[in-house]
Short mmCIF file of C-alpha atoms in Angstrom, two decimals:
data_model
loop_
_atom_site.label_atom_id
_atom_site.label_comp_id
_atom_site.label_asym_id
_atom_site.label_seq_id
_atom_site.Cartn_x
_atom_site.Cartn_y
_atom_site.Cartn_z
CA MET A 1 30.18 -15.67 -0.50
CA ASP A 2 28.89 -18.07 2.20
CA LYS A 3 25.65 -16.22 2.87
CA LYS A 4 22.78 -16.21 0.41
CA SER A 5 22.34 -12.76 -1.07
CA ILE A 6 19.19 -10.84 -1.82
CA LEU A 7 18.76 -7.74 -3.98
CA VAL A 8 16.32 -5.20 -2.56
CA PHE A 9 14.78 -2.85 -5.10
CA GLY A 10 14.50 0.56 -3.46
CA VAL A 11 16.25 1.54 -0.24
CA GLY A 12 13.75 4.09 1.05
CA GLU A 13 11.73 4.20 4.24
CA LEU A 14 9.16 1.79 2.75
CA GLN A 15 11.84 -0.91 2.41
CA ARG A 16 13.47 -0.45 5.82
CA SER A 17 11.49 -3.22 7.49
CA ILE A 18 12.11 -5.90 4.87
CA VAL A 19 15.83 -5.04 4.78
CA ARG A 20 15.96 -5.64 8.52
CA ARG A 21 14.01 -8.92 8.22
CA ALA A 22 16.44 -10.09 5.52
CA LYS A 23 19.41 -9.34 7.76
CA LEU A 24 17.77 -11.17 10.68
CA LYS A 25 17.42 -14.13 8.35
CA GLY A 26 21.20 -14.02 7.83
CA LEU A 27 21.07 -12.81 4.22
CA PHE A 28 23.64 -10.57 2.56
CA THR A 29 21.56 -7.57 1.48
CA ILE A 30 22.28 -5.50 -1.61
CA GLY A 31 20.18 -2.39 -2.10
CA ILE A 32 19.72 -0.44 -5.32
CA ASP A 33 18.14 2.97 -5.60
CA PRO A 34 18.37 5.87 -8.06
CA CYS A 35 18.90 8.26 -5.12
CA ALA A 36 22.48 8.56 -3.88
CA ASP A 37 21.17 9.59 -0.45
CA ALA A 38 18.49 6.91 -0.08
CA VAL A 39 17.46 6.92 3.57
CA CYS A 40 18.25 3.25 4.24
CA LYS A 41 21.45 2.95 2.20
CA ASP A 42 23.48 2.41 5.35
CA GLU A 43 21.27 -0.47 6.52
CA VAL A 44 22.13 -2.78 3.61
CA ASP A 45 25.42 -4.65 3.31
CA ALA A 46 26.08 -3.17 -0.13
CA PHE A 47 24.51 -0.20 -1.87
CA GLU A 48 24.54 0.67 -5.57
CA ILE A 49 23.07 3.70 -7.32
CA VAL A 50 21.03 2.34 -10.22
CA GLY A 51 18.35 4.15 -12.23
CA GLY A 52 14.82 2.83 -12.03
CA GLN A 53 14.79 1.98 -15.76
CA ASP A 54 18.41 0.79 -16.01
CA PHE A 55 18.01 -2.88 -16.86
CA GLU A 56 21.64 -3.45 -17.82
CA GLY A 57 22.83 -1.67 -14.67
CA THR A 58 20.55 -3.83 -12.55
CA CYS A 59 21.80 -7.01 -14.23
CA ALA A 60 25.37 -5.89 -13.59
CA VAL A 61 24.59 -5.70 -9.86
CA VAL A 62 23.00 -9.17 -9.93
CA GLU A 63 26.15 -10.61 -11.48
CA LYS A 64 28.60 -8.60 -9.38
CA TYR A 65 27.20 -9.96 -6.11
CA GLY A 66 25.96 -13.37 -7.28
CA VAL A 67 22.43 -12.49 -6.22
CA ASP A 68 20.23 -15.44 -5.19
CA ALA A 69 16.87 -13.66 -4.97
CA ILE A 70 15.10 -10.32 -5.45
CA VAL A 71 12.54 -8.51 -3.34
CA THR A 72 10.87 -5.15 -2.64
CA ALA A 73 8.11 -3.86 -0.39
CA ALA A 74 5.24 -1.38 -0.47
CA THR A 75 5.98 0.13 -3.88
CA ASP A 76 4.83 -0.54 -7.46
CA LYS A 77 7.61 1.37 -9.21
CA PRO A 78 10.23 -1.41 -9.65
CA LEU A 79 7.84 -4.30 -10.40
CA ILE A 80 8.30 -4.40 -14.18
CA MET A 81 12.09 -4.16 -13.84
CA MET A 82 12.04 -6.91 -11.22
CA ALA A 83 9.96 -9.17 -13.46
CA ARG A 84 12.42 -8.66 -16.34
CA VAL A 85 15.38 -9.47 -14.10
CA ALA A 86 13.60 -12.52 -12.68
CA GLU A 87 12.83 -13.74 -16.20
CA LYS A 88 16.50 -13.44 -17.22
CA TYR A 89 17.98 -15.15 -14.16
CA GLY A 90 15.19 -17.58 -13.24
CA PHE A 91 14.33 -16.04 -9.87
CA PRO A 92 10.95 -16.95 -8.32
CA PHE A 93 8.66 -14.10 -9.38
CA TYR A 94 5.69 -13.40 -11.63
CA SER A 95 5.75 -12.60 -15.33
CA VAL A 96 6.58 -9.30 -17.00
CA GLU A 97 3.01 -9.35 -18.31
CA THR A 98 1.62 -9.55 -14.79
CA ALA A 99 3.85 -6.65 -13.72
CA GLN A 100 2.58 -4.55 -16.61
CA TRP A 101 -1.07 -5.29 -15.81
CA SER A 102 -0.46 -4.50 -12.14
CA THR A 103 1.19 -1.11 -12.67
CA ASP A 104 -1.34 0.27 -15.15
CA LYS A 105 -4.76 0.72 -13.57
CA TYR A 106 -6.48 0.62 -16.96
CA GLN A 107 -4.92 -2.69 -17.97
CA MET A 108 -5.78 -4.01 -14.51
CA LYS A 109 -9.44 -3.08 -15.00
CA GLN A 110 -9.47 -4.86 -18.37
CA ARG A 111 -8.17 -8.02 -16.69
CA PHE A 112 -10.85 -7.71 -13.99
CA LEU A 113 -13.59 -7.40 -16.60
CA GLU A 114 -12.29 -10.36 -18.58
CA GLY A 115 -11.98 -12.41 -15.40
CA GLY A 116 -15.44 -11.60 -14.06
CA VAL A 117 -14.13 -9.60 -11.10
CA PRO A 118 -16.71 -6.99 -9.94
CA CYS A 119 -15.35 -3.45 -10.27
CA ALA A 120 -16.44 0.12 -11.07
CA ARG A 121 -17.35 1.23 -14.59
CA GLY A 122 -14.61 3.39 -16.04
CA ARG A 123 -12.39 4.24 -18.97
CA LEU A 124 -9.35 6.18 -20.09
CA ILE A 125 -9.89 9.78 -21.12
CA ALA A 126 -7.68 12.55 -22.46
CA LYS A 127 -10.33 15.28 -22.06
CA ALA A 128 -13.36 15.72 -19.82
CA GLU A 129 -15.90 15.42 -22.66
CA GLU A 130 -15.01 11.77 -23.07
CA ALA A 131 -16.72 10.98 -19.75
CA ASP A 132 -20.05 12.61 -20.61
CA ASP A 133 -21.95 9.29 -20.54
CA LEU A 134 -20.67 8.31 -17.08
CA TYR A 135 -22.57 9.19 -13.90
CA TYR A 136 -21.13 11.64 -11.38
CA PRO A 137 -19.51 11.59 -8.92
CA LEU A 138 -16.42 10.20 -10.65
CA ILE A 139 -13.02 9.22 -9.32
CA VAL A 140 -9.97 10.36 -11.30
CA LYS A 141 -6.76 8.31 -11.01
CA PRO A 142 -3.34 8.42 -12.65
CA ARG A 143 -2.91 5.10 -14.43
CA ASP A 144 0.62 4.58 -13.15
CA ASN A 145 0.91 5.82 -9.57
CA SER A 146 0.06 4.80 -6.01
CA GLY A 147 -0.24 6.19 -2.48
CA SER A 148 -3.44 8.16 -3.33
CA ARG A 149 -1.34 10.63 -5.34
CA GLY A 150 -3.52 12.36 -7.91
CA VAL A 151 -6.68 10.49 -6.87
CA LYS A 152 -9.64 12.82 -6.56
CA LEU A 153 -13.45 12.77 -6.55
CA CYS A 154 -15.30 15.01 -9.00
CA ARG A 155 -18.96 16.02 -8.79
CA ASN A 156 -19.20 17.79 -12.14
CA LYS A 157 -17.38 18.42 -15.41
CA GLU A 158 -15.53 21.50 -14.13
CA GLU A 159 -14.10 19.56 -11.20
CA LEU A 160 -13.22 16.73 -13.58
CA GLN A 161 -11.16 19.03 -15.79
CA GLU A 162 -9.27 20.37 -12.77
CA ALA A 163 -8.69 16.88 -11.32
CA MET A 164 -7.38 15.60 -14.65
CA GLN A 165 -4.67 18.25 -14.71
CA GLU A 166 -3.70 17.38 -11.15
CA ALA A 167 -3.63 13.64 -11.85
CA LEU A 168 -1.43 14.09 -14.93
CA GLN A 169 1.19 15.77 -12.75
CA TYR A 170 1.67 12.38 -11.06
CA SER A 171 1.74 10.37 -14.28
CA HIS A 172 4.09 9.65 -17.16
CA LEU A 173 1.12 9.10 -19.48
CA ASP A 174 -1.24 11.45 -21.31
CA THR A 175 -4.52 9.86 -20.25
CA VAL A 176 -6.17 9.28 -16.85
CA LEU A 177 -8.56 6.63 -15.61
CA VAL A 178 -12.03 7.81 -14.59
CA GLU A 179 -14.37 5.53 -12.68
CA GLU A 180 -17.88 5.85 -11.34
CA TYR A 181 -17.70 6.29 -7.58
CA ILE A 182 -18.66 3.27 -5.48
CA GLU A 183 -20.16 3.95 -2.06
CA GLY A 184 -19.25 1.76 0.88
CA GLN A 185 -16.74 0.91 3.56
CA GLU A 186 -13.22 0.39 2.20
CA TYR A 187 -10.95 -2.53 3.06
CA SER A 188 -7.61 -3.96 2.00
CA ILE A 189 -6.83 -7.65 1.86
CA GLU A 190 -3.33 -8.95 2.53
CA GLY A 191 -2.56 -12.20 0.71
CA LEU A 192 0.18 -14.59 -0.36
CA HIS A 193 0.36 -16.55 -3.61
CA TYR A 194 2.66 -19.56 -3.79
CA ASP A 195 2.69 -23.18 -4.95
CA GLY A 196 -0.34 -22.48 -7.12
CA LYS A 197 -2.58 -21.38 -4.24
CA SER A 198 -3.84 -18.07 -2.83
CA GLU A 199 -4.08 -17.45 0.90
CA VAL A 200 -5.59 -14.46 2.68
CA ILE A 201 -3.53 -13.63 5.76
CA GLN A 202 -5.50 -10.65 7.11
CA PHE A 203 -8.47 -8.34 6.43
CA THR A 204 -7.84 -4.62 7.03
CA GLU A 205 -10.49 -1.95 7.58
CA LYS A 206 -9.73 1.58 6.38
CA THR A 207 -10.64 5.12 7.33
CA THR A 208 -9.97 7.82 4.74
CA THR A 209 -10.12 11.62 4.49
CA GLU A 210 -13.22 13.39 3.33
CA PHE A 211 -13.49 13.95 -0.39
CA PRO A 212 -12.42 15.30 -2.83
CA TYR A 213 -9.24 13.47 -1.78
CA ASN A 214 -9.28 9.89 -0.55
CA VAL A 215 -6.19 9.54 1.64
CA GLU A 216 -5.92 6.78 4.21
CA LEU A 217 -6.03 8.02 7.82
CA ALA A 218 -6.33 4.73 9.69
CA HIS A 219 -6.11 0.97 9.25
CA LYS A 220 -7.54 -1.56 11.69
CA GLN A 221 -7.07 -5.33 11.86
CA PRO A 222 -9.02 -7.53 11.86
CA ALA A 223 -11.77 -5.86 9.85
CA ASN A 224 -15.32 -6.14 11.16
CA LEU A 225 -16.61 -8.62 8.58
CA THR A 226 -18.92 -11.62 8.76
CA GLU A 227 -17.57 -15.08 8.02
CA GLU A 228 -19.70 -15.12 4.86
CA GLN A 229 -18.10 -11.87 3.70
CA LYS A 230 -14.63 -13.21 4.47
CA ASN A 231 -15.28 -16.36 2.45
CA ASP A 232 -16.63 -14.31 -0.46
CA ILE A 233 -13.50 -12.13 -0.34
CA ARG A 234 -11.24 -15.18 -0.28
CA GLU A 235 -12.96 -16.45 -3.44
CA LEU A 236 -12.51 -13.06 -5.09
CA VAL A 237 -8.82 -12.92 -4.19
CA SER A 238 -8.37 -16.33 -5.81
CA LYS A 239 -10.25 -15.11 -8.89
CA ILE A 240 -8.05 -11.99 -9.04
CA ALA A 241 -4.91 -14.12 -8.72
CA LYS A 242 -6.09 -16.27 -11.61
CA CYS A 243 -6.88 -13.40 -13.99
CA MET A 244 -3.75 -11.42 -13.03
CA HIS A 245 -1.53 -14.54 -12.96
CA PHE A 246 -0.27 -13.89 -9.44
CA GLU A 247 2.37 -16.41 -8.35
CA ASN A 248 5.45 -16.23 -6.10
CA CYS A 249 4.24 -12.97 -4.57
CA PRO A 250 2.16 -11.27 -1.90
CA SER A 251 -0.88 -9.17 -2.81
CA HIS A 252 -2.51 -6.04 -1.47
CA THR A 253 -6.09 -5.76 -2.75
CA GLU A 254 -8.37 -2.80 -2.08
CA LEU A 255 -12.15 -3.21 -2.18
CA LYS A 256 -15.43 -1.70 -1.06
CA ILE A 257 -18.56 -3.36 0.30
CA ASN A 258 -22.08 -1.95 0.01
CA GLU A 259 -25.64 -3.27 -0.21
CA ARG A 260 -25.00 -4.37 -3.82
CA GLY A 261 -22.02 -6.51 -2.93
CA ILE A 262 -18.21 -6.47 -3.03
CA PHE A 263 -16.38 -4.33 -5.58
CA ILE A 264 -12.65 -4.51 -6.24
CA ILE A 265 -10.95 -1.11 -6.48
CA GLU A 266 -7.45 -2.29 -7.40
CA THR A 267 -4.78 -4.82 -6.53
CA SER A 268 -1.00 -5.15 -6.61
CA PRO A 269 1.37 -8.14 -6.28
CA ARG A 270 3.31 -6.54 -3.45
CA LEU A 271 3.17 -6.00 0.29
CA GLY A 272 0.92 -3.18 1.48
CA GLY A 273 2.38 0.07 2.75
CA ASP A 274 1.25 2.28 5.64
CA TYR A 275 2.75 -0.30 8.10
CA ILE A 276 -0.06 -2.71 7.14
CA THR A 277 2.09 -5.73 6.36
CA SER A 278 5.34 -4.72 8.03
CA THR A 279 3.82 -4.07 11.47
CA LEU A 280 0.04 -4.52 11.76
CA VAL A 281 -0.15 -8.05 10.34
CA PRO A 282 2.56 -9.45 12.68
CA LEU A 283 0.89 -7.75 15.66
CA SER A 284 -2.61 -9.01 14.83
CA THR A 285 -1.82 -12.48 13.43
CA GLY A 286 1.65 -13.45 14.64
CA ILE A 287 2.61 -14.03 10.98
CA ASN A 288 5.34 -11.91 9.42
CA MET A 289 4.50 -11.57 5.72
CA GLU A 290 7.91 -10.10 4.97
CA ASP A 291 9.56 -13.28 6.27
CA GLN A 292 7.24 -15.37 4.12
CA LEU A 293 7.96 -13.21 1.06
CA LEU A 294 11.68 -13.78 1.65
CA ASN A 295 10.97 -17.52 1.79
CA ILE A 296 9.09 -17.31 -1.53
CA ALA A 297 11.91 -15.31 -3.12
CA LEU A 298 14.51 -17.87 -1.97
CA GLY A 299 12.41 -20.86 -2.99
CA GLU A 300 12.00 -21.94 0.63
CA LYS A 301 8.95 -23.30 2.44
CA VAL A 302 6.19 -20.86 3.36
CA ASP A 303 4.72 -21.21 6.87
CA THR A 304 1.61 -19.22 7.75
CA GLN A 305 0.49 -21.27 10.74
CA THR A 306 3.34 -21.51 13.27
CA GLY A 307 2.87 -18.85 15.94
CA ARG A 308 -0.53 -17.78 14.60
CA VAL A 309 -2.59 -15.64 17.01
CA GLU A 310 -5.86 -13.72 16.84
CA LYS A 311 -5.29 -10.23 18.18
CA ALA A 312 -5.88 -6.68 16.94
CA SER A 313 -3.74 -3.81 15.73
CA GLY A 314 -4.17 -0.45 14.08
CA VAL A 315 -2.44 2.66 12.84
CA CYS A 316 -3.88 6.18 12.88
CA PHE A 317 -2.32 9.00 10.88
CA PHE A 318 -2.77 12.39 12.47
CA CYS A 319 -5.33 14.66 10.83
CA LEU A 320 -5.14 18.19 12.21
CA PRO A 321 -6.92 21.44 11.32
CA GLU A 322 -5.12 23.73 8.88
CA GLY A 323 -3.06 26.52 10.40
CA ILE A 324 0.18 27.11 12.31
CA VAL A 325 1.39 24.88 15.14
CA LYS A 326 1.32 27.31 18.09
CA LYS A 327 2.23 24.92 20.89
CA ILE A 328 3.06 21.26 21.43
CA ASP A 329 2.51 20.11 25.01
CA PRO A 330 5.67 18.43 26.44
CA GLN A 331 3.42 15.56 27.55
CA ILE A 332 3.50 14.42 23.92
CA ASN A 333 6.84 12.81 24.76
CA ASP A 334 4.93 10.33 26.92
CA VAL A 335 2.69 9.06 24.11
CA ALA A 336 5.06 6.22 23.16
CA SER A 337 4.69 4.80 26.69
CA TRP A 338 0.87 4.81 26.76
CA PRO A 339 -0.58 1.30 27.25
CA GLY A 340 -0.93 -0.51 23.92
CA VAL A 341 1.12 2.00 21.92
CA TYR A 342 3.62 0.08 19.78
CA SER A 343 5.20 3.11 18.14
CA PHE A 344 4.65 6.84 17.73
CA GLU A 345 6.07 9.49 15.42
CA LEU A 346 5.16 13.17 15.05
CA LYS A 347 6.45 15.03 12.01
CA LEU A 348 5.62 18.54 13.25
CA GLU A 349 7.34 21.20 15.32
CA GLU A 350 6.11 24.47 16.78
CA GLY A 351 5.85 27.05 13.99
CA ASP A 352 5.19 24.51 11.23
CA GLU A 353 2.30 25.01 8.83
CA VAL A 354 -0.42 22.36 8.69
CA HIS A 355 -2.05 21.95 5.28
CA GLN A 356 -4.90 19.83 3.98
CA ILE A 357 -3.85 16.21 3.51
CA THR A 358 -3.99 15.44 -0.22
CA SER A 359 -1.84 12.29 -0.44
CA SER A 360 -0.04 9.80 1.76
CA LEU A 361 3.13 11.85 1.33
CA ASN A 362 1.90 14.83 3.37
CA ARG A 363 0.57 13.26 6.53
CA TYR A 364 1.95 14.48 9.86
CA GLY A 365 2.87 11.34 11.74
CA GLU A 366 1.25 8.22 13.11
CA MET A 367 0.52 6.07 16.14
CA ILE A 368 0.50 2.26 15.99
CA ILE A 369 -1.54 0.46 18.64
CA SER A 370 -1.99 -3.21 19.56
CA ALA A 371 -4.74 -4.82 21.63
CA ASP A 372 -6.11 -8.24 22.51
CA ASN A 373 -9.24 -7.79 20.39
CA ARG A 374 -10.95 -5.41 18.00
CA LYS A 375 -13.15 -3.75 20.62
CA GLY A 376 -10.12 -3.02 22.78
CA LEU A 377 -8.37 -1.55 19.76
CA ASP A 378 -11.34 0.67 18.87
CA ASP A 379 -11.56 1.98 22.43
CA LEU A 380 -7.84 2.77 22.65
CA MET A 381 -7.68 4.46 19.25
CA ALA A 382 -10.70 6.66 20.00
CA ASP A 383 -9.33 7.71 23.38
CA TYR A 384 -5.78 8.27 22.19
CA GLU A 385 -6.70 10.28 19.12
CA GLN A 386 -8.64 12.71 21.30
CA CYS A 387 -5.83 12.90 23.85
CA PHE A 388 -3.27 13.51 21.11
CA ASN A 389 -5.29 16.29 19.50
CA ASP A 390 -5.53 18.04 22.88
CA LEU A 391 -1.72 18.17 23.05
CA ILE A 392 -1.28 20.20 19.86
CA LYS A 393 -2.60 23.74 19.51
CA ILE A 394 -3.19 24.99 15.98
CA GLY A 395 -3.88 28.66 15.29
#
């Protein structure tokens, strides 16, 4: 095979963008997924059905196609498998140990504590009584899931018991992580780790749903942070990379800032989802992190300076009142052509039911916007959200 080949773990919607970037780079793309009808199976050059825990099956694909590198995007699920494959074949990646720490929120917290990374007090519990010495409100999280699934705020013991049952539905384990709730604005930090150094590419500001759920409704870049805060965050990202042993990878780190300082919520050695790294970062910085991840995976030079710009971008996920969609104004077809709108998708039709948003899986569409600066972005997003809501009647 003349082309270099890359194995993409997962061929779902979250991997569509990096598959396309790999093909633009001239790579032969092989996709593996446990689902025979994976939504992007027709976008890769070769597709194989392989179970998420099938190490031997994955190795067989590597050898069948003479794979040169491995990659995924916006998902934690295949990271341990990828680390095992990388270890066997010598692909640029991080260790199996790092993958294990990164996909178990409890082990991650232990690494933070050992590494002096500021984070919330918390522990594993199998029953509500084991949290009696912690201060409410508490956040309940499955140890081994992402996308806000099973994450819920509890104000008392009764709510904690209910939230534990819900969280366990999203977990393969029999304990959940409970943490004391940290007030403050939430951010995510998009970084790259290569050649022994850590580099922050962009700072993202988040908007989330009201509690008890904490689902992301908007992301804006760049975040409104002082230079001092940015420098403090850069130092923390380097500290996280050191204690988690991040190397040959991107990172997506979530944190909160309040009057007491900066607190790390969690991190992962992967690209962020919600269009953060696939779309927002290129629009706001001119740097495509997927391209740079492909360079890391192939052992090629990373370039985060050529074409660098300082603009703004954002995504808003539609949050509508509960009820039935009575009417959608035909003018909604014009939204994609509004000034500054990069893309638009509505996942509702007349007659559909609108329920409370409880995870990133049950949002109803999104609008991605670009602007020359953060103020311009804020103005457009505020105006467009109001205009959009006026076009949909819920009863």
